[in-house]
């Protein structure tokens, strides 16, 4: 019998939207079905990717450098971890993927989307998530959640206007791909969001 390829699910949202809170819940739900699940993150996910993450989150750099390092880490992540897992039938849940580059590097930093598309065509071809959950909240809510977080990295130190652009770019992307990207109103409490995640998972 042919092995059914696994599903690739990504979680997205501005810093402070609360996606990390829901990641464990989703992972437990998937594993409860007896499915092998790989939980990973971007930037990161491989030994090399984690080194690139440390640079990306801490070292000052040009926006184009940032975009290319994100895609260098992603190329490694896809080839070394994500595709092999999906091929053997495992599911992969990633805390961020290329929609984050569109939102942060194009929306936030203002890089033209044609550059991102060129990198995507090169490193991903037509590979991408089967489902993306976009946790969306009002900027003030995200900001107050960020204020409670431990030391802020390079992205978390950005100003409100940066996050407003990131959010707008995420929502634009969701509008362009409504079949793949599900927008979740993350200003609700944890329980209603879990109920929504349950409904989404039933359809998978
Ligand atoms: P994040 O996922 O928020 O992790 P943590 O919860 O540990 O802070 O941090 C990753 C940061 O990297 C986040 O601020 C967004 C940024 N990022 C990009 O700018 N572009 C990308 O392509 C990716 C994957 C992340």
mmCIF file of N, CA, C and O in Angstrom, residues 3-76:
data_model
loop_
_atom_site.group_PDB
_atom_site.id
_atom_site.type_symbol
_atom_site.label_atom_id
_atom_site.label_comp_id
_atom_site.label_asym_id
_atom_site.label_seq_id
_atom_site.Cartn_x
_atom_site.Cartn_y
_atom_site.Cartn_z
ATOM 1 N N UNK A 3 2.362 4.823 0.801
ATOM 2 C CA UNK A 3 2.312 5.643 2.014
ATOM 3 C C UNK A 3 1.638 6.970 1.675
ATOM 4 O O UNK A 3 1.973 7.619 0.694
ATOM 5 N N UNK A 4 0.681 7.331 2.510
ATOM 6 C CA UNK A 4 -0.003 8.614 2.355
ATOM 7 C C UNK A 4 0.941 9.709 2.831
ATOM 8 O O UNK A 4 1.420 9.651 3.967
ATOM 9 N N UNK A 5 1.301 10.695 1.993
ATOM 10 C CA UNK A 5 2.208 11.732 2.503
ATOM 11 C C UNK A 5 1.567 12.498 3.659
ATOM 12 O O UNK A 5 0.339 12.645 3.706
ATOM 13 N N UNK A 6 2.405 12.950 4.595
ATOM 14 C CA UNK A 6 1.881 13.657 5.762
ATOM 15 C C UNK A 6 1.423 15.064 5.434
ATOM 16 O O UNK A 6 1.592 15.534 4.313
ATOM 17 N N UNK A 7 0.833 15.714 6.416
ATOM 18 C CA UNK A 7 0.364 17.094 6.212
ATOM 19 C C UNK A 7 1.342 18.085 6.844
ATOM 20 O O UNK A 7 1.911 17.822 7.897
ATOM 21 N N UNK A 8 1.475 19.215 6.162
ATOM 22 C CA UNK A 8 2.383 20.266 6.618
ATOM 23 C C UNK A 8 1.526 21.455 7.072
ATOM 24 O O UNK A 8 0.824 22.064 6.262
ATOM 25 N N UNK A 9 1.577 21.729 8.376
ATOM 26 C CA UNK A 9 0.749 22.789 8.962
ATOM 27 C C UNK A 9 1.658 23.862 9.565
ATOM 28 O O UNK A 9 2.626 23.536 10.260
ATOM 29 N N UNK A 10 1.356 25.117 9.297
ATOM 30 C CA UNK A 10 2.182 26.195 9.861
ATOM 31 C C UNK A 10 1.319 27.144 10.697
ATOM 32 O O UNK A 10 0.126 27.318 10.440
ATOM 33 N N UNK A 11 1.961 27.736 11.708
ATOM 34 C CA UNK A 11 1.292 28.718 12.574
ATOM 35 C C UNK A 11 1.963 30.071 12.363
ATOM 36 O O UNK A 11 3.188 30.158 12.331
ATOM 37 N N UNK A 12 1.153 31.100 12.219
ATOM 38 C CA UNK A 12 1.683 32.430 11.949
ATOM 39 C C UNK A 12 0.958 33.480 12.787
ATOM 40 O O UNK A 12 -0.124 33.228 13.307
ATOM 41 N N UNK A 13 1.558 34.665 12.838
ATOM 42 C CA UNK A 13 0.936 35.791 13.536
ATOM 43 C C UNK A 13 2.011 36.759 13.990
ATOM 44 O O UNK A 13 3.186 36.388 14.055
ATOM 45 N N UNK A 14 1.621 37.996 14.303
ATOM 46 C CA UNK A 14 2.613 38.952 14.793
ATOM 47 C C UNK A 14 3.092 38.494 16.167
ATOM 48 O O UNK A 14 2.407 37.728 16.849
ATOM 49 N N UNK A 15 4.271 38.969 16.568
ATOM 50 C CA UNK A 15 4.768 38.660 17.910
ATOM 51 C C UNK A 15 3.722 39.136 18.918
ATOM 52 O O UNK A 15 3.279 40.279 18.839
ATOM 53 N N UNK A 16 3.336 38.254 19.835
ATOM 54 C CA UNK A 16 2.349 38.627 20.830
ATOM 55 C C UNK A 16 0.934 38.191 20.474
ATOM 56 O O UNK A 16 0.007 38.376 21.249
ATOM 57 N N UNK A 17 0.761 37.552 19.296
ATOM 58 C CA UNK A 17 -0.584 37.086 18.917
ATOM 59 C C UNK A 17 -0.981 35.856 19.731
ATOM 60 O O UNK A 17 -2.168 35.546 19.865
ATOM 61 N N UNK A 18 -0.014 35.138 20.264
ATOM 62 C CA UNK A 18 -0.311 34.000 21.132
ATOM 63 C C UNK A 18 -0.232 32.648 20.447
ATOM 64 O O UNK A 18 -0.688 31.648 20.994
ATOM 65 N N UNK A 19 0.371 32.588 19.258
ATOM 66 C CA UNK A 19 0.399 31.308 18.536
ATOM 67 C C UNK A 19 1.107 30.199 19.318
ATOM 68 O O UNK A 19 0.686 29.053 19.251
ATOM 69 N N UNK A 20 2.169 30.568 20.050
ATOM 70 C CA UNK A 20 2.927 29.540 20.774
ATOM 71 C C UNK A 20 2.058 28.830 21.821
ATOM 72 O O UNK A 20 2.235 27.652 22.095
ATOM 73 N N UNK A 21 1.106 29.580 22.397
ATOM 74 C CA UNK A 21 0.193 29.005 23.393
ATOM 75 C C UNK A 21 -0.611 27.863 22.785
ATOM 76 O O UNK A 21 -0.946 26.898 23.474
ATOM 77 N N UNK A 22 -0.916 27.973 21.499
ATOM 78 C CA UNK A 22 -1.800 26.991 20.881
ATOM 79 C C UNK A 22 -1.059 25.851 20.204
ATOM 80 O O UNK A 22 -1.663 24.858 19.814
ATOM 81 N N UNK A 23 0.245 26.008 20.081
ATOM 82 C CA UNK A 23 1.021 24.993 19.375
ATOM 83 C C UNK A 23 0.984 23.636 20.097
ATOM 84 O O UNK A 23 0.737 22.608 19.471
ATOM 85 N N UNK A 24 1.169 23.654 21.422
ATOM 86 C CA UNK A 24 1.177 22.393 22.173
ATOM 87 C C UNK A 24 -0.179 21.711 22.105
ATOM 88 O O UNK A 24 -0.273 20.486 22.008
ATOM 89 N N UNK A 25 -1.233 22.523 22.166
ATOM 90 C CA UNK A 25 -2.589 21.969 22.107
ATOM 91 C C UNK A 25 -2.801 21.229 20.780
ATOM 92 O O UNK A 25 -3.283 20.092 20.754
ATOM 93 N N UNK A 26 -2.417 21.881 19.690
ATOM 94 C CA UNK A 26 -2.571 21.262 18.370
ATOM 95 C C UNK A 26 -1.728 20.001 18.254
ATOM 96 O O UNK A 26 -2.175 18.985 17.720
ATOM 97 N N UNK A 27 -0.494 20.088 18.757
ATOM 98 C CA UNK A 27 0.409 18.933 18.675
ATOM 99 C C UNK A 27 -0.205 17.738 19.413
ATOM 100 O O UNK A 27 -0.206 16.611 18.902
ATOM 101 N N UNK A 28 -0.769 17.980 20.608
ATOM 102 C CA UNK A 28 -1.384 16.891 21.373
ATOM 103 C C UNK A 28 -2.555 16.285 20.604
ATOM 104 O O UNK A 28 -2.752 15.073 20.589
ATOM 105 N N UNK A 29 -3.346 17.147 19.984
ATOM 106 C CA UNK A 29 -4.520 16.654 19.232
ATOM 107 C C UNK A 29 -4.099 15.760 18.072
ATOM 108 O O UNK A 29 -4.724 14.740 17.794
ATOM 109 N N UNK A 30 -3.050 16.170 17.384
ATOM 110 C CA UNK A 30 -2.604 15.386 16.222
ATOM 111 C C UNK A 30 -2.022 14.051 16.691
ATOM 112 O O UNK A 30 -2.339 12.993 16.152
ATOM 113 N N UNK A 31 -1.202 14.108 17.747
ATOM 114 C CA UNK A 31 -0.579 12.868 18.243
ATOM 115 C C UNK A 31 -1.622 11.917 18.814
ATOM 116 O O UNK A 31 -1.457 10.697 18.729
ATOM 117 N N UNK A 32 -2.710 12.472 19.367
ATOM 118 C CA UNK A 32 -3.772 11.627 19.926
ATOM 119 C C UNK A 32 -4.429 10.774 18.841
ATOM 120 O O UNK A 32 -5.075 9.762 19.128
ATOM 121 N N UNK A 33 -4.260 11.168 17.596
ATOM 122 C CA UNK A 33 -4.802 10.361 16.494
ATOM 123 C C UNK A 33 -3.842 9.256 16.064
ATOM 124 O O UNK A 33 -4.088 8.553 15.088
ATOM 125 N N UNK A 34 -2.718 9.165 16.769
ATOM 126 C CA UNK A 34 -1.752 8.121 16.438
ATOM 127 C C UNK A 34 -0.843 8.489 15.287
ATOM 128 O O UNK A 34 -0.167 7.637 14.709
ATOM 129 N N UNK A 35 -0.808 9.776 14.958
ATOM 130 C CA UNK A 35 0.016 10.236 13.839
ATOM 131 C C UNK A 35 1.402 10.620 14.350
ATOM 132 O O UNK A 35 1.519 11.243 15.414
ATOM 133 N N UNK A 36 2.436 10.261 13.604
ATOM 134 C CA UNK A 36 3.785 10.725 13.959
ATOM 135 C C UNK A 36 3.859 12.210 13.607
ATOM 136 O O UNK A 36 3.532 12.608 12.485
ATOM 137 N N UNK A 37 4.272 13.032 14.572
ATOM 138 C CA UNK A 37 4.299 14.479 14.344
ATOM 139 C C UNK A 37 5.675 15.048 14.656
ATOM 140 O O UNK A 37 6.245 14.765 15.709
ATOM 141 N N UNK A 38 6.187 15.888 13.754
ATOM 142 C CA UNK A 38 7.414 16.628 13.993
ATOM 143 C C UNK A 38 7.011 18.075 14.270
ATOM 144 O O UNK A 38 6.320 18.696 13.463
ATOM 145 N N UNK A 39 7.414 18.584 15.447
ATOM 146 C CA UNK A 39 7.147 19.990 15.766
ATOM 147 C C UNK A 39 8.445 20.756 15.565
ATOM 148 O O UNK A 39 9.494 20.364 16.081
ATOM 149 N N UNK A 40 8.378 21.833 14.798
ATOM 150 C CA UNK A 40 9.601 22.552 14.475
ATOM 151 C C UNK A 40 9.323 24.051 14.398
ATOM 152 O O UNK A 40 8.202 24.486 14.676
ATOM 153 N N UNK A 41 10.346 24.838 14.073
ATOM 154 C CA UNK A 41 10.137 26.283 14.045
ATOM 155 C C UNK A 41 11.054 26.952 13.032
ATOM 156 O O UNK A 41 12.064 26.376 12.615
ATOM 157 N N UNK A 42 10.672 28.187 12.672
ATOM 158 C CA UNK A 42 11.522 29.007 11.786
ATOM 159 C C UNK A 42 11.663 30.402 12.362
ATOM 160 O O UNK A 42 10.719 30.914 12.949
ATOM 161 N N UNK A 43 12.789 31.090 12.147
ATOM 162 C CA UNK A 43 13.969 30.446 11.592
ATOM 163 C C UNK A 43 14.495 29.397 12.561
ATOM 164 O O UNK A 43 14.397 29.574 13.762
ATOM 165 N N UNK A 44 15.037 28.321 12.005
ATOM 166 C CA UNK A 44 15.562 27.254 12.858
ATOM 167 C C UNK A 44 15.201 25.886 12.322
ATOM 168 O O UNK A 44 15.096 25.690 11.120
ATOM 169 N N UNK A 45 15.014 24.945 13.233
ATOM 170 C CA UNK A 45 14.532 23.628 12.858
ATOM 171 C C UNK A 45 15.588 22.603 12.503
ATOM 172 O O UNK A 45 15.313 21.411 12.485
ATOM 173 N N UNK A 46 16.809 23.065 12.183
ATOM 174 C CA UNK A 46 17.940 22.156 11.934
ATOM 175 C C UNK A 46 19.121 22.735 12.720
ATOM 176 O O UNK A 46 19.079 23.911 13.109
ATOM 177 N N UNK A 47 20.190 21.965 12.920
ATOM 178 C CA UNK A 47 21.335 22.525 13.652
ATOM 179 C C UNK A 47 21.860 23.798 12.989
ATOM 180 O O UNK A 47 22.104 24.811 13.648
ATOM 181 N N UNK A 48 21.990 23.786 11.648
ATOM 182 C CA UNK A 48 22.461 24.995 10.962
ATOM 183 C C UNK A 48 21.425 26.114 11.073
ATOM 184 O O UNK A 48 21.760 27.274 11.323
ATOM 185 N N UNK A 49 20.159 25.747 10.900
ATOM 186 C CA UNK A 49 19.085 26.745 10.979
ATOM 187 C C UNK A 49 19.031 27.433 12.334
ATOM 188 O O UNK A 49 18.751 28.629 12.428
ATOM 189 N N UNK A 50 19.318 26.693 13.403
ATOM 190 C CA UNK A 50 19.305 27.294 14.742
ATOM 191 C C UNK A 50 20.467 28.284 14.904
ATOM 192 O O UNK A 50 20.328 29.299 15.587
ATOM 193 N N UNK A 51 21.592 27.994 14.247
ATOM 194 C CA UNK A 51 22.703 28.969 14.285
ATOM 195 C C UNK A 51 22.316 30.231 13.527
ATOM 196 O O UNK A 51 22.604 31.350 13.960
ATOM 197 N N UNK A 52 21.654 30.043 12.386
ATOM 198 C CA UNK A 52 21.201 31.212 11.613
ATOM 199 C C UNK A 52 20.155 31.986 12.406
ATOM 200 O O UNK A 52 20.111 33.217 12.363
ATOM 201 N N UNK A 53 19.318 31.279 13.154
ATOM 202 C CA UNK A 53 18.301 31.942 13.987
ATOM 203 C C UNK A 53 18.965 32.890 14.991
ATOM 204 O O UNK A 53 18.516 34.017 15.181
ATOM 205 N N UNK A 54 20.038 32.396 15.627
ATOM 206 C CA UNK A 54 20.714 33.230 16.630
ATOM 207 C C UNK A 54 21.225 34.517 15.976
ATOM 208 O O UNK A 54 21.112 35.604 16.553
ATOM 209 N N UNK A 55 21.762 34.404 14.755
ATOM 210 C CA UNK A 55 22.229 35.608 14.042
ATOM 211 C C UNK A 55 21.051 36.515 13.712
ATOM 212 O O UNK A 55 21.082 37.726 13.945
ATOM 213 N N UNK A 56 20.004 35.915 13.162
ATOM 214 C CA UNK A 56 18.844 36.697 12.710
ATOM 215 C C UNK A 56 18.163 37.452 13.849
ATOM 216 O O UNK A 56 17.685 38.569 13.674
ATOM 217 N N UNK A 57 18.100 36.828 15.005
ATOM 218 C CA UNK A 57 17.381 37.452 16.116
ATOM 219 C C UNK A 57 18.227 38.464 16.886
ATOM 220 O O UNK A 57 17.677 39.282 17.621
ATOM 221 N N UNK A 58 19.559 38.398 16.713
ATOM 222 C CA UNK A 58 20.408 39.249 17.553
ATOM 223 C C UNK A 58 21.338 40.208 16.838
ATOM 224 O O UNK A 58 21.674 41.248 17.380
ATOM 225 N N UNK A 59 21.794 39.846 15.622
ATOM 226 C CA UNK A 59 22.820 40.666 14.976
ATOM 227 C C UNK A 59 22.213 41.690 14.017
ATOM 228 O O UNK A 59 21.423 41.321 13.159
ATOM 229 N N UNK A 60 22.629 42.950 14.120
ATOM 230 C CA UNK A 60 22.144 43.943 13.160
ATOM 231 C C UNK A 60 22.548 43.535 11.748
ATOM 232 O O UNK A 60 23.656 43.022 11.550
ATOM 233 N N UNK A 61 21.667 43.738 10.772
ATOM 234 C CA UNK A 61 21.982 43.382 9.377
ATOM 235 C C UNK A 61 21.060 44.123 8.428
ATOM 236 O O UNK A 61 20.033 44.660 8.845
ATOM 237 N N UNK A 62 21.446 44.153 7.161
ATOM 238 C CA UNK A 62 20.629 44.782 6.136
ATOM 239 C C UNK A 62 19.360 43.955 5.898
ATOM 240 O O UNK A 62 19.400 42.727 6.019
ATOM 241 N N UNK A 63 18.259 44.617 5.503
ATOM 242 C CA UNK A 63 17.023 43.869 5.227
ATOM 243 C C UNK A 63 17.204 42.740 4.202
ATOM 244 O O UNK A 63 16.683 41.641 4.397
ATOM 245 N N UNK A 64 17.969 42.988 3.120
ATOM 246 C CA UNK A 64 18.167 41.925 2.120
ATOM 247 C C UNK A 64 18.935 40.742 2.705
ATOM 248 O O UNK A 64 18.663 39.586 2.379
ATOM 249 N N UNK A 65 19.918 41.041 3.572
ATOM 250 C CA UNK A 65 20.684 39.975 4.234
ATOM 251 C C UNK A 65 19.724 39.124 5.073
ATOM 252 O O UNK A 65 19.777 37.891 5.054
ATOM 253 N N UNK A 66 18.851 39.831 5.795
ATOM 254 C CA UNK A 66 17.870 39.155 6.654
ATOM 255 C C UNK A 66 16.979 38.219 5.818
ATOM 256 O O UNK A 66 16.769 37.058 6.177
ATOM 257 N N UNK A 67 16.496 38.754 4.697
ATOM 258 C CA UNK A 67 15.612 37.943 3.841
ATOM 259 C C UNK A 67 16.349 36.707 3.327
ATOM 260 O O UNK A 67 15.825 35.588 3.364
ATOM 261 N N UNK A 68 17.586 36.893 2.864
ATOM 262 C CA UNK A 68 18.324 35.761 2.291
ATOM 263 C C UNK A 68 18.704 34.741 3.352
ATOM 264 O O UNK A 68 18.676 33.536 3.092
ATOM 265 N N UNK A 69 19.041 35.213 4.553
ATOM 266 C CA UNK A 69 19.359 34.246 5.624
ATOM 267 C C UNK A 69 18.110 33.457 6.031
ATOM 268 O O UNK A 69 18.200 32.273 6.355
ATOM 269 N N UNK A 70 16.950 34.125 6.026
ATOM 270 C CA UNK A 70 15.702 33.405 6.319
ATOM 271 C C UNK A 70 15.517 32.270 5.318
ATOM 272 O O UNK A 70 15.159 31.151 5.678
ATOM 273 N N UNK A 71 15.774 32.580 4.028
ATOM 274 C CA UNK A 71 15.581 31.551 2.998
ATOM 275 C C UNK A 71 16.688 30.503 2.998
ATOM 276 O O UNK A 71 16.452 29.345 2.627
ATOM 277 N N UNK A 72 17.901 30.882 3.424
ATOM 278 C CA UNK A 72 18.970 29.883 3.555
ATOM 279 C C UNK A 72 18.562 28.871 4.623
ATOM 280 O O UNK A 72 18.646 27.648 4.421
ATOM 281 N N UNK A 73 18.079 29.380 5.765
ATOM 282 C CA UNK A 73 17.643 28.493 6.847
ATOM 283 C C UNK A 73 16.462 27.629 6.380
ATOM 284 O O UNK A 73 16.374 26.438 6.685
ATOM 285 N N UNK A 74 15.580 28.252 5.607
ATOM 286 C CA UNK A 74 14.363 27.538 5.143
ATOM 287 C C UNK A 74 14.709 26.443 4.133
ATOM 288 O O UNK A 74 14.139 25.347 4.179
ATOM 289 N N UNK A 75 15.647 26.724 3.232
ATOM 290 C CA UNK A 75 16.043 25.727 2.229
ATOM 291 C C UNK A 75 16.577 24.477 2.929
ATOM 292 O O UNK A 75 16.247 23.341 2.567
ATOM 293 N N UNK A 76 17.394 24.718 3.959
ATOM 294 C CA UNK A 76 17.966 23.616 4.738
ATOM 295 C C UNK A 76 16.868 22.854 5.489
ATOM 296 O O UNK A 76 16.832 21.625 5.505
#
